[in-house]
Short mmCIF file of C-alpha atoms in Angstrom, two decimals:
data_model
loop_
_atom_site.label_atom_id
_atom_site.label_comp_id
_atom_site.label_asym_id
_atom_site.label_seq_id
_atom_site.Cartn_x
_atom_site.Cartn_y
_atom_site.Cartn_z
CA UNK O 273 26.65 142.60 125.15
CA UNK O 274 26.55 140.94 121.79
CA UNK O 275 23.79 141.59 119.30
CA UNK O 276 20.66 139.47 120.00
CA UNK O 277 20.93 137.98 116.51
CA UNK O 278 24.04 136.11 117.61
CA UNK O 279 21.88 134.10 120.05
CA UNK O 280 24.67 134.20 122.59
CA UNK O 281 25.12 136.94 125.13
CA UNK O 282 27.36 137.86 128.06
CA UNK O 283 25.54 139.55 130.93
CA UNK O 284 27.04 140.55 134.30
CA UNK O 285 25.02 139.27 137.26
CA UNK O 286 25.66 142.43 139.26
CA UNK O 287 27.43 145.75 138.85
CA UNK O 288 30.21 144.60 141.15
CA UNK O 289 30.87 141.45 139.21
CA UNK O 290 32.13 142.38 135.77
CA UNK O 291 35.09 139.97 135.94
CA UNK O 292 33.20 136.79 136.39
CA UNK O 293 29.85 137.32 135.35
CA UNK O 294 26.62 135.93 133.98
CA UNK O 295 26.62 134.32 130.54
CA UNK O 296 23.50 133.34 128.63
CA UNK O 297 23.03 130.68 126.05
CA UNK O 298 19.86 130.48 123.98
CA UNK O 299 18.75 127.06 122.82
CA UNK O 300 16.93 126.19 119.61
CA UNK O 301 15.19 123.06 118.40
CA UNK O 302 15.69 120.16 120.83
CA UNK O 303 17.87 117.13 120.35
CA UNK O 304 18.03 114.85 117.36
CA UNK O 305 15.03 116.36 115.60
CA UNK O 306 16.64 119.78 115.63
CA UNK O 307 19.88 118.39 114.26
CA UNK O 308 17.99 116.57 111.52
CA UNK O 309 16.20 119.78 110.64
CA UNK O 310 19.45 121.76 110.38
CA UNK O 311 21.85 119.07 109.15
CA UNK O 312 19.63 116.54 107.42
CA UNK O 313 16.60 117.62 105.45
CA UNK O 314 17.22 121.32 105.02
CA UNK O 315 21.00 121.20 104.51
CA UNK O 316 20.47 119.05 101.42
CA UNK O 317 19.48 122.16 99.46
CA UNK O 318 19.72 125.94 99.43
CA UNK O 319 16.67 127.74 100.80
CA UNK O 320 16.00 131.15 99.26
CA UNK O 321 13.94 133.53 101.39
CA UNK O 322 10.85 134.48 99.34
CA UNK O 323 11.45 138.23 99.62
CA UNK O 324 14.93 138.11 98.08
CA UNK O 325 14.18 137.05 94.50
CA UNK O 326 15.72 134.41 92.29
CA UNK O 327 19.08 136.15 92.00
CA UNK O 328 19.54 136.60 95.75
CA UNK O 329 22.33 134.69 97.45
CA UNK O 330 20.84 131.56 99.00
CA UNK O 331 21.33 130.49 102.60
CA UNK O 332 23.94 127.71 102.42
CA UNK O 333 23.94 124.59 104.57
CA UNK O 334 27.20 122.86 103.66
CA UNK O 335 26.59 119.57 105.46
CA UNK O 336 24.15 116.77 104.78
CA UNK O 337 23.46 113.74 106.91
CA UNK O 338 23.61 110.28 105.47
CA UNK O 339 22.94 107.45 107.85
CA UNK O 340 24.80 108.45 110.99
CA UNK O 341 27.46 110.60 109.33
CA UNK O 342 27.67 114.12 107.95
CA UNK O 343 29.43 114.79 104.68
CA UNK O 344 30.40 118.04 103.02
CA UNK O 345 28.75 118.77 99.70
CA UNK O 346 30.06 121.13 97.10
CA UNK O 347 26.87 121.34 95.05
CA UNK O 348 23.41 121.38 96.58
CA UNK O 349 20.15 121.39 94.60
CA UNK O 350 17.84 124.39 95.02
CA UNK O 351 14.36 124.45 96.46
CA UNK O 352 12.13 127.52 96.34
CA UNK O 353 9.02 126.40 98.25
CA UNK O 354 7.88 129.60 99.88
CA UNK O 355 5.14 127.88 101.87
CA UNK O 356 7.57 125.52 103.56
CA UNK O 357 10.03 128.36 104.17
CA UNK O 358 7.37 130.46 105.89
CA UNK O 359 6.25 127.52 108.00
CA UNK O 360 9.80 126.74 109.08
CA UNK O 361 10.51 130.39 109.87
CA UNK O 362 7.30 130.79 111.85
CA UNK O 363 8.06 127.66 113.83
CA UNK O 364 11.67 128.58 114.55
CA UNK O 365 10.98 132.18 115.57
CA UNK O 366 7.56 132.07 117.17
CA UNK O 367 6.64 128.42 117.79
CA UNK O 368 3.61 128.71 115.51
CA UNK O 369 1.80 125.48 114.54
CA UNK O 370 3.11 123.97 111.34
CA UNK O 371 -0.26 123.03 109.87
CA UNK O 372 0.72 125.30 107.00
CA UNK O 373 3.09 122.53 105.94
CA UNK O 374 0.08 120.58 104.76
CA UNK O 375 -0.38 123.17 102.03
CA UNK O 376 2.94 122.03 100.62
CA UNK O 377 1.33 118.69 99.70
CA UNK O 378 0.28 120.30 96.43
CA UNK O 379 3.95 120.92 95.67
CA UNK O 380 4.67 117.24 96.22
CA UNK O 381 2.33 116.26 93.41
CA UNK O 382 3.88 118.84 91.08
CA UNK O 383 7.59 118.31 91.81
CA UNK O 384 8.15 114.62 92.19
CA UNK O 385 11.95 114.85 92.16
CA UNK O 386 11.83 116.94 95.37
CA UNK O 387 8.99 115.06 97.02
CA UNK O 388 11.17 112.94 99.29
CA UNK O 389 13.22 115.93 100.46
CA UNK O 390 10.14 117.98 101.28
CA UNK O 391 8.52 115.02 103.01
CA UNK O 392 11.54 114.55 105.30
CA UNK O 393 11.63 118.25 106.19
CA UNK O 394 7.90 118.33 106.94
CA UNK O 395 8.11 115.23 109.13
CA UNK O 396 10.96 116.70 111.13
CA UNK O 397 9.09 119.96 111.72
CA UNK O 398 5.92 118.05 112.61
CA UNK O 399 7.90 116.04 115.20
CA UNK O 400 9.09 119.26 116.83
CA UNK O 401 5.56 120.64 116.74
CA UNK O 402 4.22 117.50 118.44
CA UNK O 403 6.76 117.91 121.23
CA UNK O 404 5.67 121.49 121.81
CA UNK O 405 2.02 120.42 121.81
CA UNK O 406 2.75 118.04 124.69
CA UNK O 407 4.25 120.89 126.75
CA UNK O 408 1.63 123.46 125.71
CA UNK O 409 -1.54 124.23 127.64
CA UNK O 410 -3.99 127.07 127.15
CA UNK O 411 -3.47 128.17 130.77
CA UNK O 412 0.18 129.04 130.22
CA UNK O 413 -0.51 131.86 127.75
CA UNK O 414 2.32 134.45 127.67
CA UNK O 415 4.82 134.09 130.50
CA UNK O 416 8.47 133.43 131.31
CA UNK O 417 9.39 130.57 133.63
CA UNK O 418 12.61 130.63 135.67
CA UNK O 419 14.42 127.59 137.07
CA UNK O 420 17.41 127.80 139.42
CA UNK O 421 20.32 125.71 140.61
CA UNK O 422 22.42 127.57 143.15
CA UNK O 423 25.54 125.86 144.49
CA UNK O 424 28.99 126.56 145.93
CA UNK O 425 30.62 126.70 142.49
CA UNK O 426 28.13 129.22 141.09
CA UNK O 427 24.54 129.53 139.92
CA UNK O 428 22.66 128.55 136.77
CA UNK O 429 19.28 130.07 135.89
CA UNK O 430 17.20 128.47 133.15
CA UNK O 431 14.45 130.52 131.47
CA UNK O 432 11.58 129.10 129.39
CA UNK O 433 9.88 131.78 127.30
CA UNK O 434 6.26 130.72 126.78
CA UNK O 435 4.14 132.41 124.11
CA UNK O 436 0.59 131.35 123.21
CA UNK O 437 0.99 128.44 125.57
CA UNK O 438 4.12 127.13 123.83
CA UNK O 439 7.74 127.10 124.94
CA UNK O 440 9.44 128.97 122.10
CA UNK O 441 12.82 129.72 123.66
CA UNK O 442 15.16 128.28 126.27
CA UNK O 443 17.85 130.57 127.71
CA UNK O 444 20.56 129.47 130.15
CA UNK O 445 22.27 131.99 132.42
CA UNK O 446 25.25 131.23 134.63
CA UNK O 447 27.37 133.12 137.15
CA UNK O 448 30.45 132.47 139.27
CA UNK O 449 30.13 135.71 141.27
CA UNK O 450 30.23 136.02 145.03
CA UNK O 451 26.43 136.29 144.92
CA UNK O 452 26.19 132.71 143.68
CA UNK O 453 25.94 130.06 146.37
CA UNK O 454 24.13 132.53 148.65
CA UNK O 455 20.47 133.38 149.00
CA UNK O 456 18.21 132.17 146.15
CA UNK O 457 16.17 135.37 146.32
CA UNK O 458 19.22 137.56 145.72
CA UNK O 459 20.36 135.42 142.79
CA UNK O 460 16.90 135.51 141.19
CA UNK O 461 16.62 139.27 141.68
CA UNK O 462 19.93 139.88 139.93
CA UNK O 463 19.11 137.42 137.14
CA UNK O 464 15.68 138.98 136.47
CA UNK O 465 17.13 142.49 136.39
CA UNK O 466 19.77 141.55 133.85
CA UNK O 467 17.51 139.30 131.76
CA UNK O 468 14.93 142.05 131.23
CA UNK O 469 17.38 144.90 130.80
CA UNK O 470 16.93 144.69 127.03
CA UNK O 471 13.73 142.62 126.96
CA UNK O 472 10.06 143.37 127.60
CA UNK O 473 8.61 141.14 130.30
CA UNK O 474 5.36 139.21 129.66
CA UNK O 475 2.34 139.75 131.95
CA UNK O 476 3.54 137.03 134.33
CA UNK O 477 7.00 135.86 135.38
CA UNK O 478 7.07 132.52 137.20
CA UNK O 479 9.92 131.82 139.62
CA UNK O 480 10.76 128.93 142.00
CA UNK O 481 11.21 131.28 144.99
CA UNK O 482 10.43 134.89 145.84
CA UNK O 483 13.17 137.26 144.65
CA UNK O 484 14.45 139.99 146.94
CA UNK O 485 12.53 143.28 146.70
CA UNK O 486 9.76 141.61 144.71
CA UNK O 487 7.42 144.60 144.86
CA UNK O 488 10.07 147.01 143.56
CA UNK O 489 11.06 144.49 140.90
CA UNK O 490 7.45 144.21 139.69
CA UNK O 491 7.22 147.99 139.50
CA UNK O 492 10.39 148.20 137.42
CA UNK O 493 9.25 145.43 135.05
CA UNK O 494 5.87 147.12 134.68
CA UNK O 495 7.46 150.46 133.87
CA UNK O 496 9.63 148.78 131.24
CA UNK O 497 6.66 146.98 129.68
CA UNK O 498 4.11 149.80 129.98
CA UNK O 499 1.64 147.52 131.79
CA UNK O 500 1.33 145.50 134.97
CA UNK O 501 3.76 142.60 135.40
CA UNK O 502 3.33 140.01 138.17
CA UNK O 503 6.04 137.79 139.66
CA UNK O 504 4.43 134.52 140.75
CA UNK O 505 5.65 131.44 142.64
CA UNK O 506 3.39 128.61 141.33
CA UNK O 507 2.49 125.96 143.90
CA UNK O 508 0.64 123.29 141.89
CA UNK O 509 -0.61 122.14 138.49
CA UNK O 510 0.95 122.64 135.06
CA UNK O 511 2.56 125.91 136.08
CA UNK O 512 4.42 124.26 138.96
CA UNK O 513 5.32 121.39 136.67
CA UNK O 514 7.00 123.77 134.24
CA UNK O 515 8.94 125.33 137.15
CA UNK O 516 10.18 121.86 138.12
CA UNK O 517 11.17 121.17 134.52
CA UNK O 518 13.12 124.44 134.41
CA UNK O 519 14.80 123.53 137.72
CA UNK O 520 15.86 120.14 136.33
CA UNK O 521 17.31 121.82 133.23
CA UNK O 522 19.17 124.28 135.47
CA UNK O 523 20.66 121.39 137.47
CA UNK O 524 21.86 119.72 134.27
CA UNK O 525 23.36 123.01 133.09
CA UNK O 526 25.10 123.43 136.45
CA UNK O 527 26.67 119.98 136.25
CA UNK O 528 27.82 120.47 132.67
CA UNK O 529 29.26 123.95 133.16
CA UNK O 530 30.98 123.66 136.51
CA UNK O 531 32.27 120.13 136.14
CA UNK O 532 34.00 121.23 132.93
CA UNK O 533 35.37 124.34 134.65
CA UNK O 534 36.59 122.27 137.60
CA UNK O 535 38.51 120.00 135.23
CA UNK O 536 40.20 123.02 133.59
CA UNK O 537 41.10 124.48 136.99
CA UNK O 538 42.57 121.17 138.12
CA UNK O 539 44.70 121.03 134.97
CA UNK O 540 46.02 124.55 135.69
CA UNK O 541 46.88 123.63 139.29
CA UNK O 542 48.60 120.44 138.17
CA UNK O 543 50.62 122.38 135.61
CA UNK O 544 51.61 124.90 138.30
CA UNK O 545 52.70 122.03 140.57
CA UNK O 546 54.95 120.70 137.81
CA UNK O 547 56.42 124.13 136.98
CA UNK O 548 57.32 124.88 140.61
CA UNK O 549 58.36 121.27 141.38
CA UNK O 550 55.87 120.97 144.27
CA UNK O 551 54.99 117.70 145.97
CA UNK O 552 51.26 118.49 146.15
CA UNK O 553 48.79 120.71 144.32
CA UNK O 554 48.85 124.39 145.41
CA UNK O 555 45.16 124.33 146.28
CA UNK O 556 45.25 127.54 148.33
CA UNK O 557 47.09 130.54 146.90
CA UNK O 558 47.31 133.92 148.66
CA UNK O 559 48.47 136.91 146.60
CA UNK O 560 49.76 140.32 147.75
CA UNK O 561 49.84 143.62 145.84
CA UNK O 562 50.97 147.12 146.84
CA UNK O 563 49.30 150.26 145.48
CA UNK O 564 50.75 153.76 145.83
CA UNK O 565 50.77 156.93 143.73
CA UNK O 566 53.59 159.44 144.23
CA UNK O 567 54.32 157.92 147.62
CA UNK O 568 50.95 158.83 149.16
CA UNK O 569 48.26 156.66 150.71
CA UNK O 570 50.18 153.41 150.31
CA UNK O 571 47.84 150.45 150.69
CA UNK O 572 48.06 146.70 150.14
CA UNK O 573 45.68 143.92 149.24
CA UNK O 574 45.61 140.18 149.85
CA UNK O 575 43.32 137.93 147.80
CA UNK O 576 42.69 134.20 148.09
CA UNK O 577 42.30 131.61 145.34
CA UNK O 578 41.22 128.15 146.47
CA UNK O 579 40.89 125.17 144.12
CA UNK O 580 41.30 127.57 141.18
CA UNK O 581 38.42 129.84 142.30
CA UNK O 582 38.61 133.28 143.87
CA UNK O 583 37.25 133.60 147.42
CA UNK O 584 36.11 137.26 147.79
CA UNK O 585 34.92 136.63 151.35
CA UNK O 586 38.54 136.08 152.43
CA UNK O 587 40.05 139.15 150.75
CA UNK O 588 41.88 141.57 153.06
CA UNK O 589 43.07 145.17 152.62
CA UNK O 590 45.76 146.98 154.57
CA UNK O 591 46.79 150.58 155.11
CA UNK O 592 50.58 150.64 155.31
CA UNK O 593 51.59 152.19 158.64
CA UNK O 594 55.40 152.10 158.66
CA UNK O 595 56.17 154.45 155.74
CA UNK O 596 56.66 157.58 157.80
CA UNK O 597 59.62 159.79 158.50
CA UNK O 598 62.80 158.49 156.86
CA UNK O 599 60.94 155.60 155.18
CA UNK O 600 58.55 157.98 153.49
CA UNK O 601 61.47 159.92 152.01
CA UNK O 602 62.99 156.83 150.41
CA UNK O 603 62.54 156.04 146.73
CA UNK O 604 59.19 154.53 145.70
CA UNK O 605 60.93 151.21 144.94
CA UNK O 606 62.32 150.96 148.47
CA UNK O 607 58.92 151.98 149.82
CA UNK O 608 57.41 149.12 147.84
CA UNK O 609 59.85 146.65 149.43
CA UNK O 610 59.14 147.95 152.94
CA UNK O 611 55.40 147.88 152.32
CA UNK O 612 55.57 144.26 151.13
CA UNK O 613 57.56 143.28 154.23
CA UNK O 614 54.99 144.95 156.49
CA UNK O 615 51.87 143.48 154.93
CA UNK O 616 53.25 139.92 154.76
CA UNK O 617 54.34 140.14 158.39
CA UNK O 618 50.95 141.46 159.52
CA UNK O 619 49.03 138.86 157.53
CA UNK O 620 50.85 135.78 158.79
CA UNK O 621 51.21 137.01 162.35
CA UNK O 622 47.41 137.03 162.37
CA UNK O 623 47.26 133.57 160.75
CA UNK O 624 49.63 132.25 163.44
CA UNK O 625 47.43 133.68 166.18
CA UNK O 626 44.34 132.07 164.65
CA UNK O 627 46.03 128.75 163.90
CA UNK O 628 45.61 128.88 160.10
CA UNK O 629 44.76 128.26 157.39
CA UNK O 630 48.20 128.53 155.83
CA UNK O 631 48.56 128.83 152.05
CA UNK O 632 50.17 126.23 149.82
CA UNK O 633 51.67 129.07 147.77
CA UNK O 634 52.22 132.80 148.35
CA UNK O 635 52.15 134.90 145.18
CA UNK O 636 53.94 138.26 145.27
CA UNK O 637 53.23 140.96 142.70
CA UNK O 638 56.81 141.93 141.87
CA UNK O 639 60.28 140.63 141.16
CA UNK O 640 63.29 139.54 143.19
CA UNK O 641 63.23 142.56 145.53
CA UNK O 642 59.60 142.17 146.59
CA UNK O 643 60.04 138.40 146.92
CA UNK O 644 63.08 138.87 149.19
CA UNK O 645 61.11 141.30 151.37
CA UNK O 646 58.29 138.77 151.71
CA UNK O 647 60.69 135.98 152.70
CA UNK O 648 62.35 138.27 155.25
CA UNK O 649 58.97 138.83 156.92
CA UNK O 650 58.23 135.09 156.90
CA UNK O 651 61.64 134.38 158.42
CA UNK O 652 60.95 136.85 161.24
CA UNK O 653 57.81 134.85 162.08
CA UNK O 654 59.49 131.45 161.83
CA UNK O 655 57.56 130.61 158.65
CA UNK O 656 60.44 130.49 156.18
CA UNK O 657 59.24 127.01 155.16
CA UNK O 658 56.26 128.55 153.33
CA UNK O 659 56.71 128.76 149.57
CA UNK O 660 56.52 132.13 147.80
CA UNK O 661 56.91 133.08 144.15
CA UNK O 662 57.05 136.51 142.51
CA UNK O 663 55.50 137.46 139.17
CA UNK O 664 56.84 140.55 137.40
CA UNK O 665 54.21 142.50 135.46
CA UNK O 666 56.20 143.69 132.49
CA UNK O 667 58.03 140.52 131.53
CA UNK O 668 55.54 138.08 133.16
CA UNK O 669 58.47 136.10 134.58
CA UNK O 670 58.27 133.91 137.69
CA UNK O 671 60.87 134.40 140.42
CA UNK O 672 61.61 131.78 143.07
CA UNK O 673 64.07 131.57 145.96
CA UNK O 674 65.51 128.29 144.70
CA UNK O 675 66.46 129.45 141.18
CA UNK O 676 68.82 132.25 140.22
CA UNK O 677 67.15 132.76 136.83
CA UNK O 678 63.45 133.52 136.41
CA UNK O 679 61.04 131.03 134.86
CA UNK O 680 59.61 132.07 131.49
CA UNK O 681 56.38 130.30 130.54
CA UNK O 682 54.55 130.41 127.19
CA UNK O 683 51.87 133.11 127.07
CA UNK O 684 49.06 130.53 126.88
CA UNK O 685 50.43 128.22 129.56
CA UNK O 686 47.58 127.27 131.99
CA UNK O 687 49.81 127.84 135.03
CA UNK O 688 50.79 131.34 133.88
CA UNK O 689 47.20 132.25 133.04
CA UNK O 690 46.08 131.14 136.51
CA UNK O 691 48.77 133.21 138.25
CA UNK O 692 47.99 136.24 136.07
CA UNK O 693 44.30 135.99 136.94
CA UNK O 694 45.07 135.89 140.66
CA UNK O 695 47.62 138.73 140.39
CA UNK O 696 45.24 140.92 138.37
CA UNK O 697 42.49 140.41 140.95
CA UNK O 698 44.84 141.45 143.76
CA UNK O 699 45.87 144.53 141.75
CA UNK O 700 42.24 145.48 141.07
CA UNK O 701 41.36 145.13 144.75
CA UNK O 702 44.37 147.20 145.86
CA UNK O 703 43.73 150.00 143.34
CA UNK O 704 40.06 150.21 144.36
CA UNK O 705 41.05 150.56 148.02
CA UNK O 706 43.73 153.12 147.16
CA UNK O 707 41.24 155.31 145.30
CA UNK O 708 38.80 155.03 148.18
CA UNK O 709 41.49 156.05 150.67
CA UNK O 710 42.55 159.07 148.61
CA UNK O 711 38.95 160.22 148.21
CA UNK O 712 38.33 160.00 151.96
CA UNK O 713 41.57 161.83 152.71
CA UNK O 714 40.80 164.67 150.29
CA UNK O 715 37.24 164.92 151.55
CA UNK O 716 38.25 164.90 155.19
CA UNK O 717 41.08 167.39 154.76
CA UNK O 718 38.75 170.09 153.38
CA UNK O 719 36.23 169.74 156.20
CA UNK O 720 38.99 169.51 158.81
CA UNK O 721 40.16 172.98 157.77
CA UNK O 722 36.87 174.53 158.94
CA UNK O 723 36.96 175.95 162.47
CA UNK O 724 34.50 174.18 164.74
CA UNK O 725 34.14 171.08 162.54
CA UNK O 726 35.69 168.09 164.27
CA UNK O 727 35.51 164.38 163.44
CA UNK O 728 31.98 163.96 164.85
CA UNK O 729 30.45 166.89 162.95
CA UNK O 730 32.34 165.92 159.79
CA UNK O 731 30.84 162.42 160.03
CA UNK O 732 27.36 163.91 160.58
CA UNK O 733 27.67 166.15 157.52
CA UNK O 734 28.93 163.39 155.23
CA UNK O 735 26.22 161.01 156.43
CA UNK O 736 23.48 163.60 155.92
CA UNK O 737 24.62 165.13 152.60
CA UNK O 738 26.58 162.23 151.11
CA UNK O 739 29.63 164.08 149.80
CA UNK O 740 31.62 167.29 149.98
CA UNK O 741 29.63 168.58 147.00
CA UNK O 742 26.42 167.83 148.89
CA UNK O 743 27.65 169.81 151.89
CA UNK O 744 28.62 172.68 149.59
CA UNK O 745 25.08 172.78 148.08
CA UNK O 746 23.29 172.67 151.44
CA UNK O 747 21.39 175.74 152.67
CA UNK O 748 22.05 177.42 156.01
CA UNK O 749 18.84 175.97 157.44
CA UNK O 750 19.80 172.44 156.40
CA UNK O 751 23.28 172.78 157.88
CA UNK O 752 22.02 174.37 161.09
CA UNK O 753 19.55 171.54 161.66
CA UNK O 754 22.47 169.09 161.72
CA UNK O 755 25.38 170.95 163.38
CA UNK O 756 23.94 174.15 164.80
CA UNK O 757 23.75 177.74 163.52
CA UNK O 758 27.29 178.80 164.51
CA UNK O 759 28.98 175.82 162.83
CA UNK O 760 26.70 176.24 159.79
CA UNK O 761 27.86 179.84 159.38
CA UNK O 762 31.49 178.66 159.59
CA UNK O 763 30.91 176.09 156.84
CA UNK O 764 29.23 178.66 154.57
CA UNK O 765 32.00 181.19 155.19
CA UNK O 766 34.68 178.62 154.34
CA UNK O 767 33.10 177.67 151.01
CA UNK O 768 32.45 181.34 150.15
CA UNK O 769 36.14 182.12 150.63
CA UNK O 770 37.04 179.44 148.05
CA UNK O 771 34.89 180.86 145.25
#
């Protein structure tokens, strides 16, 4: 996460979603008035913070606004009005009323040459203050207000931070994770947890719908803040009105973010169509990856990318069955070829039985050898008309059946970046499954060596104690209550013999 001073942060929506996660964007002064404040009145001079002295380096605003255009200035006159500086800072950081600007009127009568500049700055700040006054009510007090737009492309959460009845901050959060597009309560729960991970919650948090595990969430927020925190779903009045306003802002953010992303994804698919000389866009891509370490526990993964977006709900994982006997004694490369043949055959035999859907493009993690194995499996099933392409990790070259030489694309080519993203996701999924398989094998093999502990008792022990280490730490009484005294003694004797 970036430092809060940057005003832009990257936050994962959930622990399982670090690859696509939740980004936040904090907003400042709204619209034209904010731009005038930053690029019009104030940029026409250098503002020196009052605590830094005359010799301190001023804050530079290199652009001024004249009419409807901005122009760079090399020399900017200096202004040292501490009263105006404090008022601007208080407004920007805390939303405090800018009545203090009236005290600067005395400066106007003393410094006529700067009167117009100060007047413009004060009017701009007063305009922003008037806008906040319209949104502010005494009832709002200190609270955060969440708005939500949850759709098939992802989710956008909009947060208004209200202090002293005024909206002082607007933060936009977005996610493309598998959680998005699902239950609103789950999305809100994840967003609240991440939003307050490094923030202290106000006494009340207003949301458009009840988050999952609301009671536990309130307890966690209260522990973080050192006082009671309530999560409320307003039904009427100004509080409900602010929820609706946050929802509208979230909908606008959703349209802006995901329409732009959809355009970029379409461009990548179109570029891929051109590179591979396809008649139509490869809207559905299925990618295969093999994972094995020293020839043991060979597994495979298949991931799906549709319209440029990953579809985790359609991912599949496979334990390779055929690498036994003579096949298991072959070189790892040959094992990789055989594993690719097996997983492609199993996948599309199932697709044939179910009547689809068939992919527009099959992506193979590997070079010519793996690609040939995949095509051999497709040919066995009568699906040789399906298009497959291989991508080699080291050189990042594309291999096709039609061309003798591989295709080399520029490193920033949209088509290559899309294929790399799909390939890397398949690799991640395969490696995760491989590690899980090895852990289960190692765990099971130790317990299987104990006399009297069969599959049923092994399952009971792992369910009750969670891991092999948990079984090792268990007392005789705890073990006996689950599997009986005789089997408990056998377990204790086995672990004692290993120490």
